[in-house]
mmCIF file of C-alpha atoms and ligand atoms in Angstrom:
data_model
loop_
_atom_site.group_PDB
_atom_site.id
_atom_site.type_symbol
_atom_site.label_atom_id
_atom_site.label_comp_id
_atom_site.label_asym_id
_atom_site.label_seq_id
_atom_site.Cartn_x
_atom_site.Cartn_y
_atom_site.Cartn_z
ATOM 1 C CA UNK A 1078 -129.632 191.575 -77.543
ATOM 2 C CA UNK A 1079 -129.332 192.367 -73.751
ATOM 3 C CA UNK A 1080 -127.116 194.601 -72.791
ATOM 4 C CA UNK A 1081 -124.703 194.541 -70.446
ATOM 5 C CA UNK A 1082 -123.607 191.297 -71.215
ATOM 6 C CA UNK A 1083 -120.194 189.531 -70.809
ATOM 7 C CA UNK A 1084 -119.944 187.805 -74.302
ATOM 8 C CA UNK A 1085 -117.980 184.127 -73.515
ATOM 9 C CA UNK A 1086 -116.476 182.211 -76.143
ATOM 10 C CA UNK A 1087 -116.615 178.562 -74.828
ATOM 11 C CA UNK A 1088 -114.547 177.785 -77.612
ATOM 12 C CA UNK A 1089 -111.485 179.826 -76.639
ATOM 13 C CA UNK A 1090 -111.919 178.999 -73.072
ATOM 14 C CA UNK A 1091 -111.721 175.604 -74.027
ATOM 15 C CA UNK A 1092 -108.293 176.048 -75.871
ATOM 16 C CA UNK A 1093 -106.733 177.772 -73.401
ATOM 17 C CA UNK A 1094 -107.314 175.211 -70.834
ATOM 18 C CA UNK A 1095 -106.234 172.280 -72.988
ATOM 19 C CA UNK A 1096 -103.346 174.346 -74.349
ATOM 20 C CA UNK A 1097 -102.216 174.459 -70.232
ATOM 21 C CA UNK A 1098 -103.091 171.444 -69.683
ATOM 22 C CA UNK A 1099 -100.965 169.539 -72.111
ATOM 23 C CA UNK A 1100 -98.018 172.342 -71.651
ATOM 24 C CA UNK A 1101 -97.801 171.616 -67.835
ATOM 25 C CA UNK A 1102 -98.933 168.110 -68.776
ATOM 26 C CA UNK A 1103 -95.509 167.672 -69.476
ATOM 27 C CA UNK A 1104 -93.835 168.589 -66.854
ATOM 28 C CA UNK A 1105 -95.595 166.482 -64.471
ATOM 29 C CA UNK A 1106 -97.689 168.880 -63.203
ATOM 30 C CA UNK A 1107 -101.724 169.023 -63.042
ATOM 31 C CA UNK A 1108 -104.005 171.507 -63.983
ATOM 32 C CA UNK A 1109 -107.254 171.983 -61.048
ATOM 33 C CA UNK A 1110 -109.338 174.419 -62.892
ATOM 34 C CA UNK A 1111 -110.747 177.599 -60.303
ATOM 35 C CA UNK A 1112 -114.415 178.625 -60.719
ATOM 36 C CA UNK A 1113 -114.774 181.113 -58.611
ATOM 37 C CA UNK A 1114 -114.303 184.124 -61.169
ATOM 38 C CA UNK A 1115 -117.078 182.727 -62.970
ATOM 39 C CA UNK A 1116 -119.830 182.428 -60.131
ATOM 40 C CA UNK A 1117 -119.533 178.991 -60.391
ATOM 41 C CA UNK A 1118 -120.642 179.194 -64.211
ATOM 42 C CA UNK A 1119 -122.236 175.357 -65.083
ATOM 43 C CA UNK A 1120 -121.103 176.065 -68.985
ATOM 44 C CA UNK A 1121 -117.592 176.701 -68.008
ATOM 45 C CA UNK A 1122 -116.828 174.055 -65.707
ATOM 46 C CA UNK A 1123 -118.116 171.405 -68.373
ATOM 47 C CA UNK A 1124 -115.070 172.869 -71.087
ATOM 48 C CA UNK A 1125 -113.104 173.081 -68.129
ATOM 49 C CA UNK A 1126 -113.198 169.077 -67.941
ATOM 50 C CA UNK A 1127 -113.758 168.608 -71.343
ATOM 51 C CA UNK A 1128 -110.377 170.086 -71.822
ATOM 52 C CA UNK A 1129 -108.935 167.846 -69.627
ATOM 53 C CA UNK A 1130 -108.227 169.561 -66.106
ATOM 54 C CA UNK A 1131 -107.833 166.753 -63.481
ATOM 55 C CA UNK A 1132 -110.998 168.864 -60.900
ATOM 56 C CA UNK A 1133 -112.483 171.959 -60.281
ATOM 57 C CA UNK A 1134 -111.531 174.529 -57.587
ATOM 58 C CA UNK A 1135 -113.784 177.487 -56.081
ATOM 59 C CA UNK A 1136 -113.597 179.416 -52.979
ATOM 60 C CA UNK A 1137 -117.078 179.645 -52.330
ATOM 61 C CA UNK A 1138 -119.190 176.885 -50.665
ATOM 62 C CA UNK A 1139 -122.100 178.127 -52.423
ATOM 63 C CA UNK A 1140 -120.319 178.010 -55.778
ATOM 64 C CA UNK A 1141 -119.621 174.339 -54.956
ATOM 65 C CA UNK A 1142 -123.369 173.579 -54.070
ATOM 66 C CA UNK A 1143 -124.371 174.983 -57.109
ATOM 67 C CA UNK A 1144 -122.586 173.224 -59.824
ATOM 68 C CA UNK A 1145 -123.411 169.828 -58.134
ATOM 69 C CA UNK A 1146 -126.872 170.716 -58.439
ATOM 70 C CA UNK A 1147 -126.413 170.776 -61.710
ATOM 71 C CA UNK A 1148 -124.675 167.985 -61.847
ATOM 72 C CA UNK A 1149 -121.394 169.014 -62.850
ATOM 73 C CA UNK A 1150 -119.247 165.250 -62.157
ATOM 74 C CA UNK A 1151 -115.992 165.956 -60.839
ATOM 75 C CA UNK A 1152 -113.643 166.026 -58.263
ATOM 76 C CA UNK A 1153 -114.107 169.675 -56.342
ATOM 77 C CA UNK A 1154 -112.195 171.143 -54.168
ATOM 78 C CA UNK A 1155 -112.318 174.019 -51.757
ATOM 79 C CA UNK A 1156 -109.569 176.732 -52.147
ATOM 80 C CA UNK A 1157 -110.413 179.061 -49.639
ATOM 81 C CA UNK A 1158 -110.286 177.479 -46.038
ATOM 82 C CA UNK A 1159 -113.286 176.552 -44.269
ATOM 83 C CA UNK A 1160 -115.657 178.757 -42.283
ATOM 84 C CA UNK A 1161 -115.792 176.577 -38.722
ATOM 85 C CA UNK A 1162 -119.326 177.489 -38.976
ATOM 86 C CA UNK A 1163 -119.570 175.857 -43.158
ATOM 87 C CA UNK A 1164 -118.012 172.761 -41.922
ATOM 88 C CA UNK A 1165 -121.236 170.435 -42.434
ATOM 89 C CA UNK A 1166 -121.614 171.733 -45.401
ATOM 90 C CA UNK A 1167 -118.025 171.633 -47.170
ATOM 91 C CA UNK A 1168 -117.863 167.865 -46.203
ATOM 92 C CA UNK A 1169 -121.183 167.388 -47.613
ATOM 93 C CA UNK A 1170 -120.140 168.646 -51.098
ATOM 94 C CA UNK A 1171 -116.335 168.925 -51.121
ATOM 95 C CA UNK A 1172 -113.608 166.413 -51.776
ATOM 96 C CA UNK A 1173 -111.059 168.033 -50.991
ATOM 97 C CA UNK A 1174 -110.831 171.271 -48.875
ATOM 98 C CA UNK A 1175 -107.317 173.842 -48.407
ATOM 99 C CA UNK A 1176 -106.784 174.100 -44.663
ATOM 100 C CA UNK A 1177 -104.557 176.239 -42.076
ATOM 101 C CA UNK A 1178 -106.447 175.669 -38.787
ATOM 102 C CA UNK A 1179 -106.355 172.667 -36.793
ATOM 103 C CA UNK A 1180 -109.520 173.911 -35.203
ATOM 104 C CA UNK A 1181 -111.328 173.905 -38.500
ATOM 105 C CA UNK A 1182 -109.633 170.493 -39.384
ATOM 106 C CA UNK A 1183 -110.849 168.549 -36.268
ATOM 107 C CA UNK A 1184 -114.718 170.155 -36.748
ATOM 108 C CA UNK A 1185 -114.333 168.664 -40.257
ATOM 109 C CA UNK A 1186 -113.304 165.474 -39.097
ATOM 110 C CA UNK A 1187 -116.001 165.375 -36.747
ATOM 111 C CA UNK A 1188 -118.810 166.299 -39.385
ATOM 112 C CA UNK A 1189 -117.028 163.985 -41.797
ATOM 113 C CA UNK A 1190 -117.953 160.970 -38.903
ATOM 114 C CA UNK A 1191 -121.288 161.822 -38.054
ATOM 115 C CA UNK A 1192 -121.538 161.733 -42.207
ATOM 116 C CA UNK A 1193 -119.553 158.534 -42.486
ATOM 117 C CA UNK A 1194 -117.067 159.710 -44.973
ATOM 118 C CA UNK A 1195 -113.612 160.477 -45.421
ATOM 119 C CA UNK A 1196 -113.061 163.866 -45.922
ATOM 120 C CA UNK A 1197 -109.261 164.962 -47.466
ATOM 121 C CA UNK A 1198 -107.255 167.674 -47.163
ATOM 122 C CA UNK A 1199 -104.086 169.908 -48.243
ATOM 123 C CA UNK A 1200 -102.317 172.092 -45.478
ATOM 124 C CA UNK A 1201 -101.379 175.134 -46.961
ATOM 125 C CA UNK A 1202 -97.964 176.663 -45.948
ATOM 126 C CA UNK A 1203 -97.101 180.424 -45.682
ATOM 127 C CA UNK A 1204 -94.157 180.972 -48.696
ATOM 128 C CA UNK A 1205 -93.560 184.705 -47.995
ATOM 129 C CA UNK A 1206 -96.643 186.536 -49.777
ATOM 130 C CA UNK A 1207 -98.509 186.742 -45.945
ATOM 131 C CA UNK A 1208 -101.524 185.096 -46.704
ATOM 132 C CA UNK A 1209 -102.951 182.105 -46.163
ATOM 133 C CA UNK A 1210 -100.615 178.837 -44.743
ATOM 134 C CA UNK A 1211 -99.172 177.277 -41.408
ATOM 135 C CA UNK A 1212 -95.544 178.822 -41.020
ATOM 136 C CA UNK A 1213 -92.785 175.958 -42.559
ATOM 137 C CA UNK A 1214 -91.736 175.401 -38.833
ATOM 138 C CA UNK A 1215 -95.252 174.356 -37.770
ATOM 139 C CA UNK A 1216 -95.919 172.147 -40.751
ATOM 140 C CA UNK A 1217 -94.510 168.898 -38.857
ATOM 141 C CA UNK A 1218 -95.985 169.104 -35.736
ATOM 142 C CA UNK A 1219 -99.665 170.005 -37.912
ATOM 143 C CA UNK A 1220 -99.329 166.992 -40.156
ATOM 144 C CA UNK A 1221 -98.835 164.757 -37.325
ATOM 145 C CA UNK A 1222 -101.785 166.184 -35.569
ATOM 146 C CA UNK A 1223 -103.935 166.080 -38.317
ATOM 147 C CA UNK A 1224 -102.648 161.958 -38.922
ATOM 148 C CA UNK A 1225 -104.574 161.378 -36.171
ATOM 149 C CA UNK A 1226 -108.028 163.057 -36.645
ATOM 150 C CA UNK A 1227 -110.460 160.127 -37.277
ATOM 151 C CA UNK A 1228 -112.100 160.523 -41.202
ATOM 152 C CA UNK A 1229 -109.467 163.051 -42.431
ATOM 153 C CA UNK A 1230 -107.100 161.881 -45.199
ATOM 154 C CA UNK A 1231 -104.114 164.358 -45.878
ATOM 155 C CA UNK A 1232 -103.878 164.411 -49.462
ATOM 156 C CA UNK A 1233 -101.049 167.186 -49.557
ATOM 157 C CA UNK A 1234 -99.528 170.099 -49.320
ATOM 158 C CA UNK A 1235 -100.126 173.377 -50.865
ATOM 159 C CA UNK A 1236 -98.640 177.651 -51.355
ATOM 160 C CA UNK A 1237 -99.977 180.317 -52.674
ATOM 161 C CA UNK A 1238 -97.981 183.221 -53.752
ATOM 162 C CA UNK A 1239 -98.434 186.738 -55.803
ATOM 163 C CA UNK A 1240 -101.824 187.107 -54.784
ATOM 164 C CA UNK A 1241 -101.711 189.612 -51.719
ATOM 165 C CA UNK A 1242 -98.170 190.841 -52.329
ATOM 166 C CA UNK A 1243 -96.979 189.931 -55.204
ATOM 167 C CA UNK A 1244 -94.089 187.322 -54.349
ATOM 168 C CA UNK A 1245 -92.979 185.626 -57.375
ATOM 169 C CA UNK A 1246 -92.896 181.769 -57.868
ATOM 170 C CA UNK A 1247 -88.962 180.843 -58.183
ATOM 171 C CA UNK A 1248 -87.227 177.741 -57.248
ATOM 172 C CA UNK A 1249 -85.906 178.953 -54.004
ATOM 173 C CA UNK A 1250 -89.954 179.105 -52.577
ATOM 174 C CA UNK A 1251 -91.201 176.123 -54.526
ATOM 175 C CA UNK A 1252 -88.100 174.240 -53.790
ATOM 176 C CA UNK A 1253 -88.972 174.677 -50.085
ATOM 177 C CA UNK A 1254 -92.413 173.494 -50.179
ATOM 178 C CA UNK A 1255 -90.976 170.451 -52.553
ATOM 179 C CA UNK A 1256 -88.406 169.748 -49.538
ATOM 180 C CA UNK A 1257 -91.403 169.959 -47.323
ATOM 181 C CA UNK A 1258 -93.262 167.403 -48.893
ATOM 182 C CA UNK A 1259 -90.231 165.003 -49.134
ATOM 183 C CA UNK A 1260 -89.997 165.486 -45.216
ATOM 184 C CA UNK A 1261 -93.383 165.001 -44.479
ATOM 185 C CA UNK A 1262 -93.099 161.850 -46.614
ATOM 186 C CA UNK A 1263 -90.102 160.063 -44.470
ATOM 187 C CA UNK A 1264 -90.730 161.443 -41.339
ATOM 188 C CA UNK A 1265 -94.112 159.433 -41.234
ATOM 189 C CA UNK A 1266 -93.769 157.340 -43.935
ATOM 190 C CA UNK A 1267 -96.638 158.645 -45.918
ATOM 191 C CA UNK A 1268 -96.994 159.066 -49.272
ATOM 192 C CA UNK A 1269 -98.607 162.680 -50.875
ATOM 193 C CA UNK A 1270 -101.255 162.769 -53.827
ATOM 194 C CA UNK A 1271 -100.532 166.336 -54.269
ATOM 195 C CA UNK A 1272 -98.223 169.035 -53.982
ATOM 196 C CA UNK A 1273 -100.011 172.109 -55.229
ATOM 197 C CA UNK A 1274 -97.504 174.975 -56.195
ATOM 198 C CA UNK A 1275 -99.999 178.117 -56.886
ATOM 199 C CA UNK A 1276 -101.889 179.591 -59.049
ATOM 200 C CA UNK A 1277 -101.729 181.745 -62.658
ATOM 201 C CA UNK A 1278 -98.380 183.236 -61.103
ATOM 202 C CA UNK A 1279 -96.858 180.195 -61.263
ATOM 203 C CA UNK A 1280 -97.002 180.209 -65.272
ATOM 204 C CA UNK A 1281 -93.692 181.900 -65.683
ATOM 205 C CA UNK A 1282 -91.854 179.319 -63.218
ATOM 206 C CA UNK A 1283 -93.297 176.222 -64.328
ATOM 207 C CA UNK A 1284 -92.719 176.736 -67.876
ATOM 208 C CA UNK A 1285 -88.858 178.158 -67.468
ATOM 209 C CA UNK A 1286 -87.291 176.080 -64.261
ATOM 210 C CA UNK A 1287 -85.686 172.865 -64.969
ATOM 211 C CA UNK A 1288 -86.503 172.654 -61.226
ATOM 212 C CA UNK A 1289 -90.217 171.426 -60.443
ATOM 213 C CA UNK A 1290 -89.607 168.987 -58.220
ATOM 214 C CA UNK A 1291 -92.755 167.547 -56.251
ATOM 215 C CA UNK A 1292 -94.493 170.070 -57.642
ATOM 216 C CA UNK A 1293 -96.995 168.433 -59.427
ATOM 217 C CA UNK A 1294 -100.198 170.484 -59.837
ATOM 218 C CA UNK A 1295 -101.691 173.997 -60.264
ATOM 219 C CA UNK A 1296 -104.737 175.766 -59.859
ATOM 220 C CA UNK A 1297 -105.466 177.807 -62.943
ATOM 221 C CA UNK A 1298 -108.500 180.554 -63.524
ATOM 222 C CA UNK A 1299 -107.679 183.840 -64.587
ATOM 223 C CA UNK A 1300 -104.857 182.325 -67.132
ATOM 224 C CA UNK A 1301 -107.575 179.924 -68.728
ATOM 225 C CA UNK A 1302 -110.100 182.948 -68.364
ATOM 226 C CA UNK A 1303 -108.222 185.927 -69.537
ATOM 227 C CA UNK A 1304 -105.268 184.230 -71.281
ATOM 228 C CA UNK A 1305 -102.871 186.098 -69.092
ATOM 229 C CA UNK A 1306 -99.960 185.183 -66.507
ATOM 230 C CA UNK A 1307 -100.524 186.884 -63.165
ATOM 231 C CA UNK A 1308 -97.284 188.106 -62.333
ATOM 232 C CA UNK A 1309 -97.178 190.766 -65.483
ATOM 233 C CA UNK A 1310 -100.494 190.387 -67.003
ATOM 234 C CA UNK A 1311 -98.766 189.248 -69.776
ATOM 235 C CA UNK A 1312 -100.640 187.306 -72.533
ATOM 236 C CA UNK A 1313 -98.909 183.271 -72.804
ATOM 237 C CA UNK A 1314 -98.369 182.481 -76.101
ATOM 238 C CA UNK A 1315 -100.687 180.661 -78.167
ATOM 239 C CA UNK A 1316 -103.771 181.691 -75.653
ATOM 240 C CA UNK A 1317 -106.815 183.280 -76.435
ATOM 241 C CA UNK A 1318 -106.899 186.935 -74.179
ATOM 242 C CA UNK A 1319 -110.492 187.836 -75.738
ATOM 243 C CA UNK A 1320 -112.790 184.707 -74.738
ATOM 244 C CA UNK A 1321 -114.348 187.168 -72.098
ATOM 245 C CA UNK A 1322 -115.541 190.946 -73.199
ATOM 246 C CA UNK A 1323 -118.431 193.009 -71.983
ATOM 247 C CA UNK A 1324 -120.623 195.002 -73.943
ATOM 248 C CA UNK A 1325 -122.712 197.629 -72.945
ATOM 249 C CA UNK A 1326 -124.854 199.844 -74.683
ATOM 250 C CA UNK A 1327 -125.091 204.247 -75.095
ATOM 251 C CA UNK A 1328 -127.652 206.174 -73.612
ATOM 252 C CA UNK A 1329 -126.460 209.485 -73.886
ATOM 253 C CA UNK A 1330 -123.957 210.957 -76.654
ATOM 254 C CA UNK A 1331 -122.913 214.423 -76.702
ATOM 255 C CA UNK A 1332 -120.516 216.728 -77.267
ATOM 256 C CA UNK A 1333 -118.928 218.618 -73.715
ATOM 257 C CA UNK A 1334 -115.955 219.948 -72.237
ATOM 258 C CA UNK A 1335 -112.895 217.617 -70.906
ATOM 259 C CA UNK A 1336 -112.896 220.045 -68.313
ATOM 260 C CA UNK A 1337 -115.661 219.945 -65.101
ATOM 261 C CA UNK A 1338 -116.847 223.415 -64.676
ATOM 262 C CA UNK A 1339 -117.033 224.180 -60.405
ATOM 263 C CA UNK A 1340 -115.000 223.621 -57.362
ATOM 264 C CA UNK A 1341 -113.824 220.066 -57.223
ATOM 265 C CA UNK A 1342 -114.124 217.673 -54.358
ATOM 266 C CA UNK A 1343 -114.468 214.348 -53.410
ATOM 267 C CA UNK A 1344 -116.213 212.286 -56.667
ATOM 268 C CA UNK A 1345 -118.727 208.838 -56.321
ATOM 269 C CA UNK A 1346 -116.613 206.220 -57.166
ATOM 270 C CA UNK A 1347 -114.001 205.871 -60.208
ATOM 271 C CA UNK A 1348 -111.540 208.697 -60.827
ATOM 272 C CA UNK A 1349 -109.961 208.406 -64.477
ATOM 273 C CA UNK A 1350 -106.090 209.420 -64.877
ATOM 274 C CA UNK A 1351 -105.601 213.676 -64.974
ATOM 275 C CA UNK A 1352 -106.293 214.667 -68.624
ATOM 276 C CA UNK A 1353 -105.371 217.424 -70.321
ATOM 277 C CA UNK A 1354 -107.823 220.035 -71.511
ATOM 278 C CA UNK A 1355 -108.758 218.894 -74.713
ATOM 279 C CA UNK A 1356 -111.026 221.979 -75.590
ATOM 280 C CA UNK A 1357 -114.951 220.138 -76.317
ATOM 281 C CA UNK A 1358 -115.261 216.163 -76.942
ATOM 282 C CA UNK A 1359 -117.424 213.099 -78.174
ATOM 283 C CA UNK A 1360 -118.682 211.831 -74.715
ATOM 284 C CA UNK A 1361 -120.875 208.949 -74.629
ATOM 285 C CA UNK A 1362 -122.792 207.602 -71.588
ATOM 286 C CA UNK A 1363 -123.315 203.582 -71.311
ATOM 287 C CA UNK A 1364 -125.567 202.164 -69.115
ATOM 288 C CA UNK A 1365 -123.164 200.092 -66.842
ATOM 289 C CA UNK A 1366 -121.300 201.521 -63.715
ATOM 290 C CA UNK A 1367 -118.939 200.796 -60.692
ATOM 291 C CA UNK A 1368 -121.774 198.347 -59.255
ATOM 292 C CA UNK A 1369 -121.896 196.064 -62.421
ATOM 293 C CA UNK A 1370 -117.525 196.269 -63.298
ATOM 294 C CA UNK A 1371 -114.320 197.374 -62.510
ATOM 295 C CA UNK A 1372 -114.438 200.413 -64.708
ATOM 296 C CA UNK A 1373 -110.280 201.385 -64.119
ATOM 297 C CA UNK A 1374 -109.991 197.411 -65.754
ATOM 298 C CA UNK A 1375 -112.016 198.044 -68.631
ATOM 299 C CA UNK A 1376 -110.130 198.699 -72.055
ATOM 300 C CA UNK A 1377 -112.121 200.320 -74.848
ATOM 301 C CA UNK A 1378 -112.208 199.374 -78.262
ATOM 302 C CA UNK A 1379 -109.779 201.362 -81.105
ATOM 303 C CA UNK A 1380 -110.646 205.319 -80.798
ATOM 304 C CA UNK A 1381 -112.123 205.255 -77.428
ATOM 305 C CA UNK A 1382 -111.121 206.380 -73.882
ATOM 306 C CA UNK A 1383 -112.596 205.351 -70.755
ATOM 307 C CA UNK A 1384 -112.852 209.160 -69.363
ATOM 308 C CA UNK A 1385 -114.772 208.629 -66.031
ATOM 309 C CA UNK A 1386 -117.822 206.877 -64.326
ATOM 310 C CA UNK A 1387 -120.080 206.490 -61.587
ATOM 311 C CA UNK A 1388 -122.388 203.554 -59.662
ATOM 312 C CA UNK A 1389 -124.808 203.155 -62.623
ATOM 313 C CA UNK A 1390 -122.491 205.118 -65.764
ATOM 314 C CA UNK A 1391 -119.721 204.608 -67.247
ATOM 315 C CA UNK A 1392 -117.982 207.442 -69.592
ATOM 316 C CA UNK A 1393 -116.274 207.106 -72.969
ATOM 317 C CA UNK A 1394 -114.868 209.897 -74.991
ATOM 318 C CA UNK A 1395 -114.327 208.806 -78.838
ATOM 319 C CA UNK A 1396 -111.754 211.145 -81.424
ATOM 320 C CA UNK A 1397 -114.017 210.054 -84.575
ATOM 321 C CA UNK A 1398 -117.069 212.363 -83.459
ATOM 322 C CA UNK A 1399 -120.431 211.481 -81.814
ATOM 323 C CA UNK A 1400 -121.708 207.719 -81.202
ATOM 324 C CA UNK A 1401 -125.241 207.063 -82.277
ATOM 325 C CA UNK A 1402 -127.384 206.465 -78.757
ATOM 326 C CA UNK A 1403 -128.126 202.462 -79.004
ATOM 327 C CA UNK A 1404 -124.651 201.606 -80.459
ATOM 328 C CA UNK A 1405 -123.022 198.899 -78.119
ATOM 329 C CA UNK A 1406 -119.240 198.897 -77.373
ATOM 330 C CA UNK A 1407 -117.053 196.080 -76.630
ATOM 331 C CA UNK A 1408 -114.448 196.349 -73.683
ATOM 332 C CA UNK A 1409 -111.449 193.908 -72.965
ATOM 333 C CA UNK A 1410 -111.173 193.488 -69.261
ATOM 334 C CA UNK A 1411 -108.865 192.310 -66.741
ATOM 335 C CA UNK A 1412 -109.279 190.554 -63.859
ATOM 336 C CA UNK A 1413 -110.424 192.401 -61.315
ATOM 337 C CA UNK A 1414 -113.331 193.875 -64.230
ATOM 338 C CA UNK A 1415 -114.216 190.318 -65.424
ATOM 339 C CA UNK A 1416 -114.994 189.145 -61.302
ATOM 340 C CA UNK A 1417 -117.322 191.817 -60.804
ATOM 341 C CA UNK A 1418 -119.055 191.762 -64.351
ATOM 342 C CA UNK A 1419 -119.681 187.657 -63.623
ATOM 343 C CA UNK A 1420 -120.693 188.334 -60.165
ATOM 344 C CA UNK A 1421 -123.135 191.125 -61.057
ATOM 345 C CA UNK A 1422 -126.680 189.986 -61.506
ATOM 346 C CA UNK A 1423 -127.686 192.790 -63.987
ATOM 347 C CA UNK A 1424 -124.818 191.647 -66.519
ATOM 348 C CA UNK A 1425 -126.157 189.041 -68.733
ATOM 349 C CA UNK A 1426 -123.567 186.052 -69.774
ATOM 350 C CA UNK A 1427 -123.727 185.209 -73.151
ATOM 351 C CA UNK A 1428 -121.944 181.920 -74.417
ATOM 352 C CA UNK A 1429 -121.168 180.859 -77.577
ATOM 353 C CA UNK A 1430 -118.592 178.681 -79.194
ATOM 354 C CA UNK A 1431 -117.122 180.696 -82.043
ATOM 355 C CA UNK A 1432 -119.460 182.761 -83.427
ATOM 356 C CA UNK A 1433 -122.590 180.102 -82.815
ATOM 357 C CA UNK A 1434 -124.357 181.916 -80.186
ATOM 358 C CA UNK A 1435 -126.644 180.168 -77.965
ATOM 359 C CA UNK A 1436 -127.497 180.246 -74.663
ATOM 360 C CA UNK A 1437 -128.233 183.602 -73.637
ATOM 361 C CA UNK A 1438 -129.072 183.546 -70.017
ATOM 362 C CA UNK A 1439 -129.712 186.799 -67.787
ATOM 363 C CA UNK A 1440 -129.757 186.274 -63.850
ATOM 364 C CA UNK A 1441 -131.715 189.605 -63.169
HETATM 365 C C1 LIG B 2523 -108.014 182.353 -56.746
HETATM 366 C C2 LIG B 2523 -107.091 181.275 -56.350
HETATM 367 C C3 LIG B 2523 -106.421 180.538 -57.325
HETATM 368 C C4 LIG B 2523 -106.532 180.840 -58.805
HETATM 369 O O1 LIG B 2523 -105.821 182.007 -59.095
HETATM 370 P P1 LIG B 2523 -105.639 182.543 -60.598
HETATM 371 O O2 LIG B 2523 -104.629 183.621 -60.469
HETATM 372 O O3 LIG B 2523 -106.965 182.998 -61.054
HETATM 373 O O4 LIG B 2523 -105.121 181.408 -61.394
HETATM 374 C C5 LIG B 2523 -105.604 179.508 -56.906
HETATM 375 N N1 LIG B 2523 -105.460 179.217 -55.602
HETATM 376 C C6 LIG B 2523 -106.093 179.894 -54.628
HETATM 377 C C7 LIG B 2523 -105.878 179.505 -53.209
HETATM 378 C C8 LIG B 2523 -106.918 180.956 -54.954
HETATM 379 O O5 LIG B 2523 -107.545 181.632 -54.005
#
């Protein structure tokens, strides 16, 4: 079979999202399902809504484009707020796009008219982790702005949190942007669709805090993907952490040193941890590198170590002796690893549902 490939069980993916779907089902709160680790992948957005999340979520455009080309039916929304210079094109395919820029709001309302359309939106509003959102004290005077901008609907309000710094989800932040809805709501006696709290991070929160309040959906990937909460990578119970691993095959095995021989300077890409001298080792060359993965997110299988690696190579050192040349290893990865490997054309994606494999499909 081709190798690299990401191997994808559809099967698992599919559990995990219904497993979060129903949990947060019950506590009001709605799953939007994000794409945009997967390129966008067709196969995965159909178990996706198959599994029951309410729409689909990407921060690309172009990922966007592409599943309605193939005809993927459901709601979509933009997570990642618009280029001025994409607006045409997000009101062409969006539904619903996440906004901080009343510039980028009022071009959208004005290629929403020539289109004749409505086009909606969610504000997002800056929580604490610095990046994207209108500071709490602007939020008022932006929602009444954006009440007037001819074929713009304001379906909500929005945070996210964790990704660039790490701030955790608690009910202090997410009771603020609950409060913030609730004002928006009486001070112009509107009523909002959504209140979107986050993303993955959110996990811990929403399944502990008596305290959800208008909360009432989240936008899920790498915890459907990877089975993992964001805050601690730790795996939620009952979720699959396997339905994504890479394999990739050996080209060279040999025995060397742990130990470069030289004077050391600068290397290409990927340092791996000090290591002891371990006298002479099993080292085994696979044919994928920094341009194809994440190789400090890659973790070996039993009796391996990932020992170092470059563009194109990636370097494996095994304690049970030499590995044939053609024998293909399977890595766990996390998130940053599984991104890359879906966004790199020269890993093939492989999807099966259990161990039924079909569907082998190689961009390159
Ligand atoms: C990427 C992203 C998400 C999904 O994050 P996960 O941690 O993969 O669940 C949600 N919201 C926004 C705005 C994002 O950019």
């Amino acid at each position: 079979m081709t190798a690299p490939r990401l191997e994808i069980d559809l099967g698992k993916i599919r559990h995990n999202a219904r497993t979060l779907v129903e949990r947060l089902g019950s506590q009001g709160i709605s799953v939007t399902g994000v794409t945009k680790a997967t390129l966008g992948s067709v196969e995965i957005a159909r178990e996706l809504l198959i599994a029951g999340v309410r729409d689909l979520g990407d921060s690309r455009i172009e990922n966007v484009e592409a599943m309605r080309r193939s005809r993927v039916s459901a709601r979509m929304s933009l997570i990642r707020s618009p280029m001025l210079s994409q607006a045409s094109r997000v009101v062409k395919s969006v539904d619903v796009s996440f906004n901080t820029e009343l510039e980028v709001i009022r071009r959208l309302s004005f290629e929403a008219a020539k289109l004749d359309r409505t086009h909606a939106i969610i504000l997002m509003v800056e929580l604490g982790d610095l990046r994207e959102g209108l500071l709490p004290v602007d939020v008022m005077a932006a929602v009444r702005e954006v009440l007037s901008m001819p074929n713009i609907v304001l379906k909500g309000l929005g945070t996210n949190l964790a990704c660039r710094s790490g701030v955790s989800p608690d009910d202090r932040n997410m009771g603020k942007l609950s409060r913030l809805a609730v004002q928006v709501e009486t001070t112009f006696d509107i009523s909002l669709e959504t209140v979107s709290g986050g993303n993955s991070a959110n996990l811990d929160w929403a399944f502990s805090s008596s305290k959800t309040g208008r909360v009432n959906n989240l936008r899920l990937g790498e915890s459907i993907l990877l089975g993992r909460e964001a805050l601690h990578r730790r795996a939620i119970d009952g979720l699959h952490t396997d339905a994504i691993t890479l394999t990739a095959e050996v080209i060279e095995s040999n025995v060397k040193p742990t130990q470069p021989t030289g004077v050391l300077a600068q290397t290409g890409f990927y340092t791996s941890p000090e290591c002891e001298d371990r006298g002479d080792v099993a080292q085994s060359i696979l044919a994928i590198g920094e341009q194809d993965v994440d190789l400090g997110g890659l973790q070996p299988p039993e009796g391996c170590d990932v020992h170092g690696g470059s563009s194109d190579h990636l370097i494996v050192t095994s304690g049970a002796g030499r590995i044939v040349v053609g024998t293909e290893l399977t890595f766990k990865l996390n998130y940053g690893a599984m991104l890359r490997a879906m966004t790199s054309p020269f890993v093939a994606k492989s999807f099966h549902c259990a161990s039924n494999v079909s569907n082998l499909r190689q961009i390159a």
